[in-house]
Amino acid sequence: MNVTYARQWTKERLLQEIQNYEVLIVRSETKVTDDVLAAAPKLRLVGRAGTGLDNVDISAATRRGVLVMNTPGGNTISAAEHTCAMIAALSRHIPQACAALKNGTWDRKTYMGNELHGKTLAILGLGRIGREVAIRMQAFGMKTIGYDPVIEKQDAAEFGVDKMELEEIWPLADYITVHTPYMPQTHHLISTSALMRCKPSVRIINIARGGIVDETALLDALNSARCQGAALDVFVQEPPKEGTITWQLIQHPRVVCTPHLGASTVEAQERVAREIAEQLIDLVEGRQAVGIANAPNLARSMVGRNKPWMQLAQALGHLANSLAEGSLDRCPSGTETTVELICCGEGTEDVNLLASSALVGHLNGMKANGINIVNAAILARDVGVTISTRHVGSSKYLSIVQDLEKLLQLTVARGPFNIQLIGSVQGGNPVLYAINGCWFPFGATLSGNVLLFNGKQPDTTLTALVGALVASGVGVSAVMCTPPGASCWLALRTADVFQNPQKLNGPDATFIAQLVF
């Protein structure tokens, strides 16, 4: 793995250089915008050495099939310790008293503080950092309550936090600290209406992200004595410009502030740098996927038992697309395509993962910076493809002629045209069993290189195809076909990829697809 270490590149330099790289690892100052992603045709992953991802355009990365990874636990201890330090500093006016003393003023009365013991600390966001803050502030004798839409009440109780709803928290809290990501749901989580419900002695702490606290509302509350003080490490505008609301907050005498130092410790920076490198290596070597922010299916795709089913789903999707180039393309422009995937039996329960794999195949397969399980669902919607999935426990719920315990049934429909494929996994290999009701008696194993043809008479068609392949120097290792009928399907496994298989088309056979595994 070749690594380039770059410091203080301008955006212009980044746009120029990024086209040559497959992975980009950044800290908080580098902005990975859509134009940066557009300039990187080889890019496969953006790694953020840290927790926050507001400097990465996740939506644009997902659309381009680029993974986004962070280090969710690397700065936990540093951020938690900084929060606790800010709470203590806010309670005892430490920065203000220090500044006054350095200016020659010995003033004990003005800087009379409050004990933390016996006070109620509300923690909004009970993830890694929120939990560590709770444990540390409980040592000060604080009562800890909290809110998190994901954490269960009994789970919060295990680390000493009484989980409540926000409306219950506001009137009880003496201190409120936020530890949530910044997203539409948390924008202005602490707002004018929330502050109106709080005690006038409440103190607000934000070490998470600017925008979670409504800065205008907070400034108004401080000026009108509806808030006793605030400790802020993050802001809407960083660095703030003079005259802005952020600037006024920083200058307020009852605000303790630092310039986004929550993760700024030697230990945290070393830890996140090491973790992002280790996570990248684990991902490349197929061991595990940690910290992936935009591909929930990815970790499950690395589970061994899922891989052959994913391979089967992708093969069925690709085959359906190849078949669709004929019948489905005769539909009027703009006709919606519907894809239904039914997963049957044990081991096929992860329908979302298998649906993504089927879409990858149907949308022409994996290609550089193109279609993969990261963006398949988004790109499918763009071209008018909708997918539905369901899992059934037994094939008895399906109208099929063969008794298969485990299978995938993929149906693609556009207008009056339908294509239905059935496949399964045998011995770890994907196997095609049926095309539009025509069954391969023993299945067509999809491994190596498989050429699929639609013909009339199996015997004469096979003889002609095998003869043509051998004459071209391509060895045929297996031949599989459906019984004679109105439509006959032939699958030939070859040792090598066959260039320009369309030239094998003749009066008795039509090339449909070449599947490479």
Coordinates of C-alpha atoms in Angstrom, one line a residue:
M1 CA 0.0 0.0 0.0
N2 CA 1.6 3.3 -1.1
V3 CA 0.9 6.2 1.2
T4 CA 1.3 10.0 0.5
Y5 CA 1.4 12.2 3.6
A6 CA 0.3 15.8 2.8
R7 CA 0.0 18.8 5.0
Q8 CA -1.8 22.1 4.3
W9 CA -2.8 21.4 0.7
T10 CA -4.9 24.0 -0.8
K11 CA -8.3 22.9 -2.2
E12 CA -6.9 23.5 -5.7
R13 CA -3.9 21.2 -5.0
L14 CA -6.2 18.6 -3.5
L15 CA -8.5 18.7 -6.6
Q16 CA -5.4 18.2 -8.8
E17 CA -3.8 15.4 -6.8
I18 CA -6.8 13.4 -5.7
Q19 CA -7.5 11.9 -9.1
N20 CA -4.6 9.5 -8.6
Y21 CA -5.8 8.0 -5.2
E22 CA -8.1 5.3 -4.1
V23 CA -8.3 6.3 -0.4
L24 CA -8.4 9.7 1.2
I25 CA -7.8 10.0 4.9
V26 CA -8.5 13.4 6.5
R27 CA -8.9 15.2 9.8
S28 CA -11.5 17.9 10.6
E29 CA -10.1 20.8 8.5
T30 CA -10.1 19.2 5.1
K31 CA -13.5 19.5 3.5
V32 CA -14.4 16.5 1.3
T33 CA -17.1 18.2 -0.9
D34 CA -18.9 16.9 -4.0
D35 CA -16.4 18.6 -6.3
V36 CA -13.5 16.9 -4.5
L37 CA -15.3 13.5 -5.0
A38 CA -16.0 14.3 -8.6
A39 CA -12.3 14.9 -9.2
A40 CA -11.5 11.4 -7.9
P41 CA -12.6 8.7 -10.4
K42 CA -10.5 6.1 -8.6
L43 CA -11.6 6.9 -5.0
R44 CA -13.1 4.1 -3.1
L45 CA -13.0 5.3 0.5
V46 CA -12.8 8.5 2.6
G47 CA -11.5 7.9 6.1
R48 CA -12.0 10.5 8.8
A49 CA -9.5 10.3 11.6
G50 CA -12.0 11.3 14.3
T51 CA -15.7 11.1 15.0
G52 CA -17.5 14.0 13.4
L53 CA -18.3 13.7 9.7
D54 CA -19.7 17.1 9.0
N55 CA -16.7 17.9 6.8
V56 CA -17.5 15.0 4.5
D57 CA -20.4 15.2 2.0
I58 CA -21.8 11.8 2.9
S59 CA -24.7 12.0 0.4
A60 CA -22.4 12.8 -2.5
A61 CA -20.0 10.0 -1.5
T62 CA -22.7 7.5 -1.3
R63 CA -24.1 8.4 -4.7
R64 CA -20.6 7.9 -6.2
G65 CA -20.2 4.5 -4.4
V66 CA -17.5 5.8 -2.1
L67 CA -17.3 4.4 1.4
V68 CA -17.1 6.9 4.3
M69 CA -15.4 5.7 7.5
N70 CA -14.7 7.3 10.8
T71 CA -13.1 6.3 14.1
P72 CA -16.1 6.3 16.5
G73 CA -14.1 5.5 19.7
G74 CA -10.8 7.2 19.1
N75 CA -11.4 10.5 20.9
T76 CA -14.0 9.3 23.4
I77 CA -11.8 9.7 26.5
S78 CA -10.4 13.1 25.5
A79 CA -13.8 14.5 24.6
A80 CA -15.3 13.2 27.9
E81 CA -12.5 14.6 30.0
H82 CA -12.8 18.0 28.2
T83 CA -16.5 18.0 29.0
C84 CA -15.9 17.3 32.6
A85 CA -13.3 20.0 32.8
M86 CA -15.6 22.5 31.2
I87 CA -18.4 21.7 33.6
A88 CA -16.1 22.3 36.6
A89 CA -14.6 25.4 35.1
L90 CA -18.1 26.8 34.4
S91 CA -19.3 26.0 37.9
R92 CA -16.3 27.7 39.6
H93 CA -15.6 30.5 37.1
I94 CA -12.1 29.3 36.8
P95 CA -11.2 31.0 33.5
Q96 CA -12.6 34.4 34.6
A97 CA -10.9 34.3 38.0
C98 CA -7.6 33.3 36.4
A99 CA -7.8 36.2 33.9
A100 CA -8.7 38.7 36.6
L101 CA -5.8 37.5 38.8
K102 CA -3.3 37.8 35.9
N103 CA -4.5 41.3 35.4
G104 CA -3.7 42.1 39.1
T105 CA -7.3 41.8 40.5
W106 CA -7.7 39.8 43.7
D107 CA -11.5 39.2 43.8
R108 CA -12.9 36.4 45.7
K109 CA -16.5 37.6 46.0
T110 CA -17.3 38.1 42.3
Y111 CA -16.2 34.6 41.4
M112 CA -18.2 32.8 44.1
G113 CA -19.1 29.4 42.5
N114 CA -21.4 26.4 43.0
E115 CA -20.8 22.8 44.1
L116 CA -21.4 20.1 41.6
H117 CA -22.3 17.6 44.4
G118 CA -26.1 17.0 44.5
K119 CA -26.8 18.8 41.2
T120 CA -28.6 17.1 38.2
L121 CA -26.6 16.7 35.0
A122 CA -28.7 16.0 31.9
I123 CA -26.8 14.2 29.1
L124 CA -28.3 14.4 25.6
G125 CA -26.8 11.5 23.7
L126 CA -25.8 8.4 25.6
G127 CA -23.2 7.0 23.2
R128 CA -19.6 6.4 24.0
I129 CA -18.8 10.0 25.1
G130 CA -22.0 10.5 27.0
R131 CA -21.5 7.3 29.0
E132 CA -18.0 8.3 30.0
V133 CA -19.1 11.8 31.0
A134 CA -21.8 10.2 33.2
I135 CA -19.4 7.8 35.0
R136 CA -17.0 10.7 35.7
M137 CA -19.5 13.2 36.9
Q138 CA -21.2 10.6 39.1
A139 CA -17.9 10.6 41.0
F140 CA -18.5 14.3 41.8
G141 CA -21.8 13.3 43.4
M142 CA -24.0 14.5 40.5
K143 CA -27.3 12.9 39.6
T144 CA -27.3 11.9 36.0
I145 CA -30.3 11.8 33.7
G146 CA -30.3 11.5 30.0
Y147 CA -32.0 11.2 26.6
D148 CA -31.2 9.0 23.6
P149 CA -33.7 7.7 21.1
V150 CA -31.8 4.5 20.6
I151 CA -30.7 3.5 24.1
E152 CA -33.2 1.5 26.2
K153 CA -34.0 2.7 29.7
Q154 CA -32.6 -0.4 31.3
D155 CA -29.4 -0.1 29.3
A156 CA -28.9 3.5 30.5
A157 CA -29.5 2.4 34.1
E158 CA -26.5 0.1 33.8
F159 CA -24.2 3.1 33.8
G160 CA -26.2 5.1 36.3
V161 CA -28.3 7.3 34.0
D162 CA -32.0 7.6 34.4
K163 CA -33.3 7.8 30.8
M164 CA -36.1 10.3 30.3
E165 CA -37.9 12.1 27.5
L166 CA -36.8 15.6 26.6
E167 CA -39.9 17.3 28.0
E168 CA -39.2 15.6 31.4
I169 CA -35.5 16.6 31.4
W170 CA -35.8 20.4 30.8
P171 CA -37.3 21.4 34.2
L172 CA -35.0 19.0 36.2
A173 CA -31.6 19.8 34.8
D174 CA -29.0 22.0 36.5
Y175 CA -26.5 21.3 33.8
I176 CA -27.2 20.1 30.2
T177 CA -24.4 18.6 28.1
V178 CA -25.0 17.5 24.5
H179 CA -23.2 14.5 22.9
T180 CA -25.1 13.8 19.7
P181 CA -24.0 14.0 16.1
Y182 CA -25.2 17.0 14.1
M183 CA -28.0 16.1 11.8
P184 CA -31.4 17.5 10.9
Q185 CA -33.0 15.7 13.9
T186 CA -30.5 17.4 16.3
H187 CA -30.4 20.9 14.7
H188 CA -31.2 23.4 17.5
L189 CA -32.0 20.6 19.9
I190 CA -31.5 23.2 22.6
S191 CA -33.8 26.0 21.4
T192 CA -35.7 28.9 22.7
S193 CA -38.6 26.7 23.7
A194 CA -36.4 24.2 25.4
L195 CA -34.6 27.0 27.4
M196 CA -37.9 28.5 28.4
R197 CA -38.8 25.2 30.1
C198 CA -35.5 25.0 32.0
K199 CA -34.6 26.4 35.4
P200 CA -33.2 30.0 35.2
S201 CA -30.0 28.6 36.9
V202 CA -29.4 26.0 34.1
R203 CA -26.0 25.8 32.5
I204 CA -25.4 24.6 28.9
I205 CA -22.3 22.6 27.7
N206 CA -21.6 21.8 24.1
I207 CA -18.5 19.8 23.2
A208 CA -20.2 18.0 20.3
R209 CA -21.0 20.1 17.2
G210 CA -22.0 23.6 16.4
G211 CA -25.7 24.0 15.5
I212 CA -27.0 21.5 18.1
V213 CA -27.4 24.5 20.4
D214 CA -29.3 27.5 18.9
E215 CA -26.7 30.2 19.5
T216 CA -29.2 33.1 19.1
A217 CA -31.5 31.4 21.7
L218 CA -28.6 30.8 24.1
L219 CA -27.4 34.4 23.8
D220 CA -30.9 35.7 24.5
A221 CA -31.3 33.4 27.5
L222 CA -27.9 34.5 28.9
N223 CA -28.8 38.2 28.5
S224 CA -32.2 37.8 30.0
A225 CA -31.0 35.8 33.0
R226 CA -32.9 32.6 31.8
C227 CA -29.5 30.8 31.7
Q228 CA -26.8 31.0 34.3
G229 CA -23.9 30.2 32.0
A230 CA -22.5 28.1 29.1
A231 CA -19.4 26.2 28.2
L232 CA -18.8 25.9 24.5
D233 CA -16.1 24.2 22.5
V234 CA -17.8 24.1 19.2
F235 CA -19.6 26.8 17.2
V236 CA -21.7 27.3 14.1
Q237 CA -18.9 29.3 12.5
E238 CA -15.4 28.2 13.1
P239 CA -13.4 30.3 13.5
P240 CA -16.0 33.0 14.3
K241 CA -16.0 36.4 12.7
E242 CA -16.2 39.6 14.6
G243 CA -19.8 40.9 15.1
T244 CA -21.6 37.6 14.6
I245 CA -23.8 35.9 17.1
T246 CA -21.0 33.3 17.7
W247 CA -18.6 36.2 18.4
Q248 CA -21.0 37.8 20.9
L249 CA -21.4 34.4 22.7
I250 CA -17.7 34.0 23.0
Q251 CA -17.4 37.5 24.5
H252 CA -20.2 37.0 27.0
P253 CA -18.9 37.1 30.6
R254 CA -20.8 34.0 31.6
V255 CA -19.5 31.9 28.8
V256 CA -16.4 29.6 29.1
C257 CA -15.1 28.7 25.6
T258 CA -12.3 26.9 23.9
P259 CA -11.5 26.6 20.1
H260 CA -12.7 23.1 19.4
L261 CA -10.3 21.3 21.6
G262 CA -12.5 18.3 22.6
A263 CA -10.3 15.8 20.8
S264 CA -7.1 17.8 20.9
T265 CA -4.9 15.7 23.0
V266 CA -1.7 13.9 22.0
E267 CA -3.2 10.6 23.0
A268 CA -6.4 11.1 21.0
Q269 CA -4.7 12.2 17.9
E270 CA -2.3 9.3 18.0
R271 CA -5.2 6.9 18.7
V272 CA -7.5 8.0 15.9
A273 CA -4.6 8.0 13.4
R274 CA -3.7 4.4 14.4
E275 CA -7.4 3.3 14.4
I276 CA -8.2 4.7 11.0
A277 CA -5.1 2.9 9.6
E278 CA -6.0 -0.4 11.3
Q279 CA -9.7 -0.1 10.2
L280 CA -8.6 0.5 6.6
I281 CA -6.3 -2.6 6.6
D282 CA -9.0 -4.7 8.2
L283 CA -11.4 -3.7 5.5
V284 CA -8.9 -4.2 2.6
E285 CA -8.0 -7.7 3.9
G286 CA -11.7 -8.6 4.4
R287 CA -11.6 -9.1 8.2
Q288 CA -14.2 -6.6 9.3
A289 CA -15.8 -3.3 8.5
V290 CA -15.6 -0.9 11.4
G291 CA -16.8 2.7 11.4
I292 CA -18.5 2.6 8.0
A293 CA -21.0 5.5 8.0
N294 CA -22.9 5.1 4.7
A295 CA -23.1 1.3 3.9
P296 CA -24.9 -0.6 6.7
N297 CA -24.8 -3.8 4.5
L298 CA -21.0 -3.8 4.2
A299 CA -20.1 -5.5 7.4
R300 CA -22.7 -8.3 6.7
S301 CA -21.3 -8.7 3.2
M302 CA -18.0 -9.8 4.8
V303 CA -19.7 -12.7 6.6
G304 CA -18.6 -15.9 4.9
R305 CA -22.0 -17.6 4.7
N306 CA -23.5 -14.5 3.0
K307 CA -21.0 -14.3 0.2
P308 CA -22.3 -17.1 -2.1
W309 CA -25.8 -15.8 -1.7
M310 CA -24.6 -12.3 -2.6
Q311 CA -22.8 -13.8 -5.6
L312 CA -26.0 -15.6 -6.7
A313 CA -28.2 -12.5 -6.2
Q314 CA -25.7 -10.4 -8.3
A315 CA -25.6 -13.1 -11.0
L316 CA -29.4 -13.3 -11.2
G317 CA -29.6 -9.5 -11.4
H318 CA -27.0 -9.4 -14.2
L319 CA -28.8 -12.2 -16.1
A320 CA -32.1 -10.4 -15.7
N321 CA -30.6 -7.3 -17.1
S322 CA -29.2 -9.2 -20.1
L323 CA -32.6 -10.7 -20.8
A324 CA -34.2 -7.4 -20.3
E325 CA -32.2 -5.9 -23.2
G326 CA -34.6 -7.7 -25.4
S327 CA -38.2 -7.9 -24.2
L328 CA -38.2 -5.2 -21.5
D329 CA -36.6 -2.6 -23.7
R330 CA -39.6 -2.8 -26.1
C331 CA -41.6 -1.0 -23.5
P332 CA -42.3 2.8 -23.9
S333 CA -39.7 5.1 -22.5
G334 CA -40.3 6.1 -18.9
T335 CA -42.0 2.8 -18.0
E336 CA -41.1 1.9 -14.4
T337 CA -39.2 -1.3 -13.8
T338 CA -40.1 -3.3 -10.7
V339 CA -37.8 -5.9 -9.2
E340 CA -39.0 -8.4 -6.6
L341 CA -36.6 -10.6 -4.7
I342 CA -38.0 -13.4 -2.6
C343 CA -35.5 -15.1 -0.3
C344 CA -36.4 -18.6 0.9
G345 CA -34.9 -20.7 3.6
E346 CA -32.3 -20.5 6.3
G347 CA -29.3 -18.3 5.5
T348 CA -31.2 -16.0 3.2
E349 CA -32.7 -13.8 5.9
D350 CA -30.6 -10.7 5.1
V351 CA -33.0 -9.5 2.4
N352 CA -31.6 -6.0 2.2
L353 CA -28.1 -7.1 1.6
L354 CA -29.2 -9.6 -1.1
A355 CA -31.4 -7.0 -2.7
S356 CA -28.5 -4.6 -3.0
S357 CA -26.4 -7.3 -4.6
A358 CA -29.2 -8.1 -7.1
L359 CA -29.4 -4.4 -8.0
V360 CA -25.6 -4.3 -8.5
G361 CA -25.9 -7.0 -11.1
H362 CA -29.0 -5.6 -12.7
L363 CA -27.5 -2.1 -13.0
N364 CA -24.6 -3.6 -15.0
G365 CA -22.3 -4.8 -12.1
M366 CA -19.3 -3.4 -10.3
K367 CA -17.1 -0.9 -12.1
A368 CA -14.6 1.7 -11.0
N369 CA -16.2 4.3 -8.9
G370 CA -19.6 3.0 -10.2
I371 CA -22.3 0.7 -9.0
N372 CA -21.8 -1.2 -5.8
I373 CA -23.8 -2.1 -2.6
V374 CA -23.1 1.4 -1.3
N375 CA -25.0 3.3 -4.0
A376 CA -27.1 0.6 -5.8
A377 CA -30.4 1.5 -4.2
I378 CA -29.9 5.2 -4.9
L379 CA -28.9 4.7 -8.6
A380 CA -31.8 2.3 -9.1
R381 CA -34.3 4.9 -8.0
D382 CA -32.6 7.4 -10.4
V383 CA -33.3 5.1 -13.4
G384 CA -36.9 4.2 -12.3
V385 CA -36.2 0.8 -10.8
T386 CA -38.1 0.0 -7.6
I387 CA -37.3 -3.1 -5.5
S388 CA -39.4 -5.1 -3.0
T389 CA -38.1 -7.9 -0.9
R390 CA -39.4 -10.5 1.5
H391 CA -38.3 -13.7 3.2
V392 CA -40.2 -16.9 3.5
G393 CA -39.3 -19.9 5.6
S394 CA -40.1 -22.6 3.1
S395 CA -40.4 -23.0 -0.7
K396 CA -43.9 -24.5 -0.2
Y397 CA -45.1 -20.9 -0.1
L398 CA -43.8 -20.5 -3.7
S399 CA -45.2 -22.0 -6.9
I400 CA -42.2 -23.9 -8.1
V401 CA -41.9 -27.4 -9.5
Q402 CA -38.7 -28.5 -7.8
D403 CA -38.2 -29.0 -4.1
L404 CA -35.5 -26.6 -3.1
E405 CA -35.1 -25.8 0.6
K406 CA -33.2 -22.6 0.0
L407 CA -33.5 -20.3 -3.0
L408 CA -33.7 -16.8 -4.4
Q409 CA -36.5 -15.9 -6.8
L410 CA -35.9 -12.7 -8.8
T411 CA -38.7 -11.3 -10.9
V412 CA -38.2 -8.2 -13.1
A413 CA -41.2 -6.6 -14.7
R414 CA -41.7 -3.7 -17.0
G415 CA -45.1 -3.1 -18.5
P416 CA -46.5 -6.4 -19.7
F417 CA -43.1 -8.1 -19.8
N418 CA -41.8 -10.3 -17.0
I419 CA -38.6 -12.2 -16.4
Q420 CA -38.3 -14.7 -13.5
L421 CA -35.1 -16.4 -12.4
I422 CA -34.6 -19.0 -9.6
G423 CA -31.3 -19.9 -8.1
S424 CA -29.8 -21.5 -5.1
V425 CA -26.4 -22.3 -3.5
Q426 CA -25.0 -25.7 -3.6
G427 CA -21.5 -26.6 -2.2
G428 CA -20.8 -22.9 -1.7
N429 CA -21.4 -22.2 -5.4
P430 CA -24.3 -20.3 -6.9
V431 CA -26.5 -22.4 -9.1
L432 CA -29.1 -21.2 -11.7
Y433 CA -32.2 -23.5 -11.7
A434 CA -34.9 -21.8 -13.8
I435 CA -35.4 -19.1 -16.4
N436 CA -39.1 -18.1 -17.0
G437 CA -40.3 -21.6 -15.9
C438 CA -37.7 -23.5 -17.9
W439 CA -35.8 -25.7 -15.4
F440 CA -32.2 -27.0 -15.5
P441 CA -32.7 -30.6 -14.2
F442 CA -29.6 -30.5 -12.1
G443 CA -29.0 -26.8 -12.1
A444 CA -26.4 -24.7 -13.9
T445 CA -23.5 -24.1 -11.6
L446 CA -22.4 -20.5 -11.9
S447 CA -18.6 -20.6 -11.3
G448 CA -15.6 -19.8 -13.4
N449 CA -16.8 -18.4 -16.8
V450 CA -20.4 -19.2 -17.9
L451 CA -21.8 -18.5 -21.4
L452 CA -25.6 -18.5 -21.5
F453 CA -27.5 -19.0 -24.8
N454 CA -31.2 -19.3 -25.8
G455 CA -31.8 -21.9 -28.5
K456 CA -34.2 -24.3 -30.1
Q457 CA -33.0 -27.9 -30.2
P458 CA -30.5 -28.7 -27.4
D459 CA -28.6 -31.4 -29.3
T460 CA -27.9 -29.6 -32.5
T461 CA -27.4 -26.3 -30.8
L462 CA -24.9 -27.7 -28.2
T463 CA -22.9 -29.5 -30.9
A464 CA -22.6 -26.2 -32.9
L465 CA -21.7 -24.1 -29.9
V466 CA -19.1 -26.5 -28.5
G467 CA -17.5 -27.0 -31.9
A468 CA -17.3 -23.2 -32.4
L469 CA -15.7 -22.7 -28.9
V470 CA -13.1 -25.5 -29.4
A471 CA -12.2 -24.2 -32.8
S472 CA -11.6 -20.8 -31.1
G473 CA -9.2 -22.5 -28.6
V474 CA -11.6 -22.2 -25.7
G475 CA -12.1 -25.4 -23.6
V476 CA -15.6 -26.3 -22.4
S477 CA -15.6 -28.0 -19.0
A478 CA -19.4 -28.4 -18.4
V479 CA -22.6 -28.2 -20.5
M480 CA -26.0 -27.7 -18.9
C481 CA -29.3 -27.3 -20.6
T482 CA -33.1 -27.2 -20.0
P483 CA -35.3 -29.9 -21.7
P484 CA -36.5 -29.3 -25.3
G485 CA -39.5 -27.1 -25.6
A486 CA -40.7 -23.8 -27.0
S487 CA -37.6 -22.2 -25.5
C488 CA -34.4 -24.0 -24.5
W489 CA -31.6 -22.5 -22.4
L490 CA -28.0 -23.7 -22.6
A491 CA -25.2 -22.8 -20.1
L492 CA -21.6 -23.6 -21.0
R493 CA -18.7 -23.3 -18.5
T494 CA -15.4 -22.5 -20.1
A495 CA -11.9 -22.2 -18.8
D496 CA -11.4 -18.7 -20.1
V497 CA -13.4 -15.6 -20.8
F498 CA -14.5 -15.7 -24.4
Q499 CA -14.0 -12.5 -26.4
N500 CA -17.0 -11.3 -28.5
P501 CA -19.3 -14.2 -27.7
Q502 CA -22.0 -12.5 -29.9
K503 CA -20.2 -14.0 -32.9
L504 CA -21.5 -17.4 -31.8
N505 CA -25.1 -16.3 -32.7
G506 CA -26.7 -18.4 -35.3
P507 CA -30.1 -19.7 -36.5
D508 CA -30.3 -22.1 -33.6
A509 CA -28.8 -20.1 -30.7
T510 CA -28.7 -16.5 -29.4
F511 CA -26.1 -15.3 -26.9
I512 CA -27.6 -13.9 -23.8
A513 CA -24.9 -13.3 -21.2
Q514 CA -21.4 -14.1 -20.1
L515 CA -21.0 -14.4 -16.3
V516 CA -17.5 -14.4 -14.8
F517 CA -17.0 -15.6 -11.2

